[in-house]
Short mmCIF file of C-alpha atoms in Angstrom, two decimals:
data_model
loop_
_atom_site.label_atom_id
_atom_site.label_comp_id
_atom_site.label_asym_id
_atom_site.label_seq_id
_atom_site.Cartn_x
_atom_site.Cartn_y
_atom_site.Cartn_z
CA MET A 394 -1.58 32.20 26.08
CA LEU A 395 0.87 29.02 26.37
CA LEU A 396 -0.95 25.99 26.59
CA HIS A 397 0.88 22.01 26.91
CA VAL A 398 -1.37 19.92 24.15
CA PRO A 399 -0.54 16.53 24.96
CA ASN A 400 -1.31 12.94 23.33
CA VAL A 401 -2.01 14.90 19.41
CA LEU A 402 -0.04 11.20 17.69
CA ASP A 403 -0.01 7.96 19.37
CA ARG A 404 3.31 6.27 19.25
CA ALA A 405 2.12 4.49 16.29
CA GLN A 406 1.71 7.77 14.81
CA VAL A 407 5.75 9.16 15.84
CA MET A 408 7.05 6.04 14.87
CA ARG A 409 5.80 6.02 11.34
CA MET A 410 5.88 9.99 10.76
CA ARG A 411 9.42 9.29 11.94
CA ALA A 412 10.10 6.75 10.11
CA ALA A 413 8.97 8.83 6.95
CA LEU A 414 11.10 11.32 7.46
CA GLU A 415 14.19 10.26 8.08
CA THR A 416 14.43 9.23 5.07
CA ALA A 417 13.12 12.17 3.42
CA ASP A 418 14.59 14.60 1.18
CA TRP A 419 15.43 18.23 3.61
CA ALA A 420 16.20 21.57 1.93
CA ASP A 421 17.17 24.59 3.52
CA GLY A 422 15.33 25.80 6.16
CA ARG A 423 16.75 29.30 5.18
CA GLU A 424 14.38 29.26 1.38
CA THR A 425 11.17 29.65 3.67
CA VAL A 426 12.30 32.59 5.22
CA GLY A 427 13.23 36.69 4.15
CA PRO A 428 16.43 37.75 4.82
CA GLN A 429 16.18 38.46 8.35
CA GLY A 430 15.20 35.25 9.45
CA ALA A 431 17.70 33.53 6.63
CA GLY A 432 20.32 35.57 9.18
CA VAL A 433 19.11 33.51 12.68
CA LYS A 434 17.53 30.49 10.46
CA ARG A 435 19.96 27.09 10.80
CA ASN A 436 18.22 24.05 10.31
CA GLU A 437 16.52 21.43 7.82
CA GLN A 438 12.94 21.45 6.19
CA LEU A 439 10.91 19.52 3.56
CA PRO A 440 10.38 21.40 0.77
CA GLU A 441 6.79 23.17 0.09
CA ALA A 442 5.96 20.88 -2.83
CA SER A 443 6.87 17.55 -1.23
CA PRO A 444 4.32 15.14 -1.07
CA LEU A 445 5.20 13.60 2.26
CA ARG A 446 4.73 17.20 3.54
CA THR A 447 1.29 16.92 2.44
CA THR A 448 0.34 13.25 3.72
CA LEU A 449 1.70 14.04 7.14
CA GLY A 450 0.72 17.58 7.34
CA ARG A 451 -2.85 15.63 6.49
CA GLU A 452 -2.92 13.46 8.78
CA ILE A 453 -1.81 15.86 12.05
CA LEU A 454 -4.76 18.66 11.18
CA ASP A 455 -7.03 15.29 11.10
CA ALA A 456 -5.45 14.50 14.95
CA LEU A 457 -5.58 18.69 16.19
CA GLY A 458 -9.03 18.57 14.63
CA ARG A 459 -10.42 15.43 17.13
CA HIS A 460 -8.40 17.06 19.54
CA PRO A 461 -10.68 18.51 22.69
CA LEU A 462 -8.10 21.13 23.77
CA PHE A 463 -6.57 22.65 20.86
CA HIS A 464 -10.06 23.33 19.46
CA ALA A 465 -11.09 25.17 22.44
CA ALA A 466 -7.76 26.27 23.00
CA VAL A 467 -7.44 27.70 19.51
CA LEU A 468 -10.74 28.08 18.33
CA PRO A 469 -9.51 27.93 14.59
CA GLN A 470 -11.06 29.41 11.77
CA ARG A 471 -8.40 28.46 9.46
CA VAL A 472 -5.22 26.12 9.68
CA LEU A 473 -2.39 26.64 7.08
CA PRO A 474 -1.09 22.91 6.20
CA PRO A 475 2.11 21.65 9.25
CA ARG A 476 5.48 22.06 7.66
CA PHE A 477 8.43 19.52 9.20
CA ASN A 478 11.70 20.76 9.49
CA ARG A 479 15.08 18.60 11.39
CA TYR A 480 17.69 20.50 13.71
CA GLU A 481 21.04 18.37 14.01
CA GLY A 482 24.99 19.11 14.29
CA GLY A 483 24.17 22.59 15.78
CA GLY A 484 21.17 23.15 14.20
CA HIS A 485 19.35 26.11 15.54
CA TYR A 486 16.98 29.07 15.40
CA GLY A 487 17.92 32.73 16.86
CA LEU A 488 15.18 34.87 18.34
CA HIS A 489 12.42 35.99 15.68
CA VAL A 490 8.49 36.78 15.65
CA ASP A 491 6.66 34.73 12.90
CA GLY A 492 4.74 36.79 10.13
CA ALA A 493 1.97 38.43 10.67
CA VAL A 494 -0.38 37.02 7.66
CA MET A 495 0.81 33.98 5.31
CA ALA A 496 -0.04 32.68 2.39
CA LEU A 497 -2.87 29.60 2.07
CA PRO A 498 -2.56 27.30 -0.87
CA ASP A 499 -6.11 28.35 -2.19
CA GLY A 500 -4.52 31.61 -2.40
CA GLY A 501 -6.04 33.56 0.33
CA GLN A 502 -4.24 34.35 3.11
CA LEU A 503 -4.05 33.46 6.82
CA ARG A 504 -3.48 36.09 10.11
CA THR A 505 -0.91 34.60 12.30
CA ASP A 506 -3.00 34.61 15.62
CA VAL A 507 -1.86 30.73 17.51
CA SER A 508 2.01 29.31 16.69
CA CYS A 509 1.82 25.17 17.35
CA THR A 510 5.01 23.23 17.16
CA LEU A 511 4.23 19.22 17.61
CA PHE A 512 7.53 17.56 18.62
CA LEU A 513 7.94 14.41 16.79
CA SER A 514 11.14 13.10 18.89
CA ASP A 515 11.55 11.67 21.95
CA PRO A 516 13.47 14.21 24.15
CA GLU A 517 16.05 11.84 25.41
CA ALA A 518 17.42 10.86 22.13
CA TYR A 519 18.79 15.09 21.74
CA GLU A 520 20.20 17.51 23.19
CA GLY A 521 19.34 21.28 23.53
CA GLY A 522 16.42 22.26 20.86
CA GLU A 523 14.77 23.68 23.57
CA LEU A 524 11.83 26.01 21.95
CA ILE A 525 12.06 29.08 24.52
CA ILE A 526 8.88 31.03 24.22
CA ASN A 527 8.82 34.83 25.40
CA ASP A 528 6.17 37.11 27.25
CA LEU A 529 5.08 39.44 29.82
CA TYR A 530 5.62 37.08 32.34
CA GLY A 531 10.13 35.38 31.07
CA GLN A 532 11.34 33.27 28.81
CA HIS A 533 9.49 29.43 28.55
CA GLU A 534 11.29 26.56 28.15
CA VAL A 535 9.46 23.64 26.16
CA LYS A 536 10.85 20.42 25.23
CA LEU A 537 7.53 17.80 24.90
CA ALA A 538 7.28 14.71 24.42
CA ALA A 539 6.73 13.15 20.77
CA GLY A 540 3.41 13.39 19.96
CA ASP A 541 2.42 16.30 22.47
CA ALA A 542 2.44 20.10 21.55
CA ILE A 543 2.37 24.02 22.38
CA VAL A 544 0.49 26.03 21.40
CA TYR A 545 1.22 30.25 22.07
CA PRO A 546 0.78 33.35 20.39
CA ALA A 547 2.50 34.11 16.82
CA SER A 548 3.02 37.18 18.39
CA SER A 549 5.32 35.66 20.73
CA LEU A 550 9.60 36.86 19.89
CA HIS A 551 11.11 33.06 20.11
CA ARG A 552 13.94 30.75 19.22
CA VAL A 553 15.09 27.31 19.25
CA GLN A 554 18.31 26.34 21.39
CA PRO A 555 21.28 24.57 18.94
CA VAL A 556 21.17 20.44 19.33
CA THR A 557 24.30 19.16 20.17
CA ARG A 558 23.86 15.74 20.45
CA GLY A 559 21.05 13.26 18.26
CA ALA A 560 18.44 15.77 16.22
CA ARG A 561 14.71 17.12 17.01
CA LEU A 562 11.85 16.04 14.67
CA GLY A 563 8.98 18.55 14.79
CA ALA A 564 6.06 19.95 12.95
CA PHE A 565 4.74 23.42 12.81
CA LEU A 566 1.63 25.66 11.81
CA TRP A 567 -0.23 28.38 12.09
CA ALA A 568 -3.97 29.26 12.66
CA GLN A 569 -6.31 32.19 12.17
CA SER A 570 -8.85 31.87 15.55
CA LEU A 571 -12.69 32.88 15.27
CA VAL A 572 -11.26 35.25 18.36
CA ARG A 573 -8.08 37.49 17.22
CA ASP A 574 -7.40 38.67 20.89
CA ASP A 575 -5.38 36.38 22.97
CA GLY A 576 -6.63 36.89 26.65
CA GLN A 577 -10.31 36.82 25.04
CA ARG A 578 -9.40 33.45 23.45
CA GLN A 579 -7.43 32.74 27.18
CA LEU A 580 -10.84 33.78 29.36
CA LEU A 581 -13.03 31.67 26.57
CA LEU A 582 -10.88 28.71 27.11
CA GLU A 583 -11.05 28.70 30.94
CA LEU A 584 -15.17 29.04 30.69
CA ASP A 585 -15.24 26.37 28.66
CA THR A 586 -13.09 23.99 31.08
CA SER A 587 -15.28 25.17 34.15
CA ILE A 588 -18.67 24.11 31.90
CA ARG A 589 -17.21 20.62 31.52
CA GLN A 590 -16.14 20.41 34.57
CA LEU A 591 -18.78 21.13 36.76
CA SER A 592 -21.27 19.43 33.86
CA ASP A 593 -18.66 15.81 34.61
CA SER A 594 -19.51 16.37 38.54
CA GLY A 595 -23.04 16.30 38.68
CA ALA A 596 -23.82 19.97 38.71
CA ASP A 597 -27.08 21.64 38.28
CA THR A 598 -28.38 21.69 34.66
CA GLY A 599 -30.10 25.56 34.95
CA ALA A 600 -26.46 26.77 36.40
CA LEU A 601 -24.64 25.20 33.93
CA LEU A 602 -27.33 26.40 30.76
CA GLN A 603 -26.59 30.03 32.07
CA LEU A 604 -22.70 29.64 31.82
CA SER A 605 -23.22 27.91 28.74
CA SER A 606 -25.25 30.76 27.75
CA VAL A 607 -22.03 33.22 29.02
CA TYR A 608 -19.83 31.33 26.80
CA HIS A 609 -21.72 31.28 23.79
CA ASN A 610 -22.30 34.91 23.54
CA LEU A 611 -19.08 36.17 24.34
CA LEU A 612 -17.97 34.28 21.96
CA ARG A 613 -20.63 35.38 19.47
CA ARG A 614 -19.44 39.13 20.49
CA TRP A 615 -15.82 38.35 19.77
CA SER A 616 -15.59 36.78 16.96
CA ASP A 617 -14.50 37.87 13.52
CA THR A 618 -16.39 36.09 11.47
#
């Protein structure tokens, strides 16, 4: 499932984060990946121990937690604190797949079911930098408004095109979902969306109750927890 999640951050939040990131101390992005990833990665990231990363990451997690579409699509069980990157001067990230399991700050582990990229730069402020995601239906090019996010299966091959003008700032994170299977998560999202739309249209309450029962019983059946 490839899904655009609009308006995760408002304009004021975006501008404040951008101002903080413009003066941040960045590190070579290759320090955070293994040898295979380092061979195709050319960008900068906030260091893992950066207090700014912690502060801005907490704000993003709070915003995602309040966003109904993100919650309905991802059904997050655990979320890795966001990381921040910058691409400029030809910076890019070649074709790769994200690691299947990552360490949590508390010492636990997280299975990466869903990847999420949050755009912080306005699309007209830079050239290139498109996120290219491969799936069974081909390649999808993503370049969203600042404050918007894209969620997609972490199992997808993907890359970031070289940035040839300006700078591309963004945040990215991974989530372990209550529902491991992407196809099942998509069915649940479609059912949840239909229930909300029918409820808003004043549909029969008995029928809505039956549909809600189907949704929750499927979630109960498919959930890992």
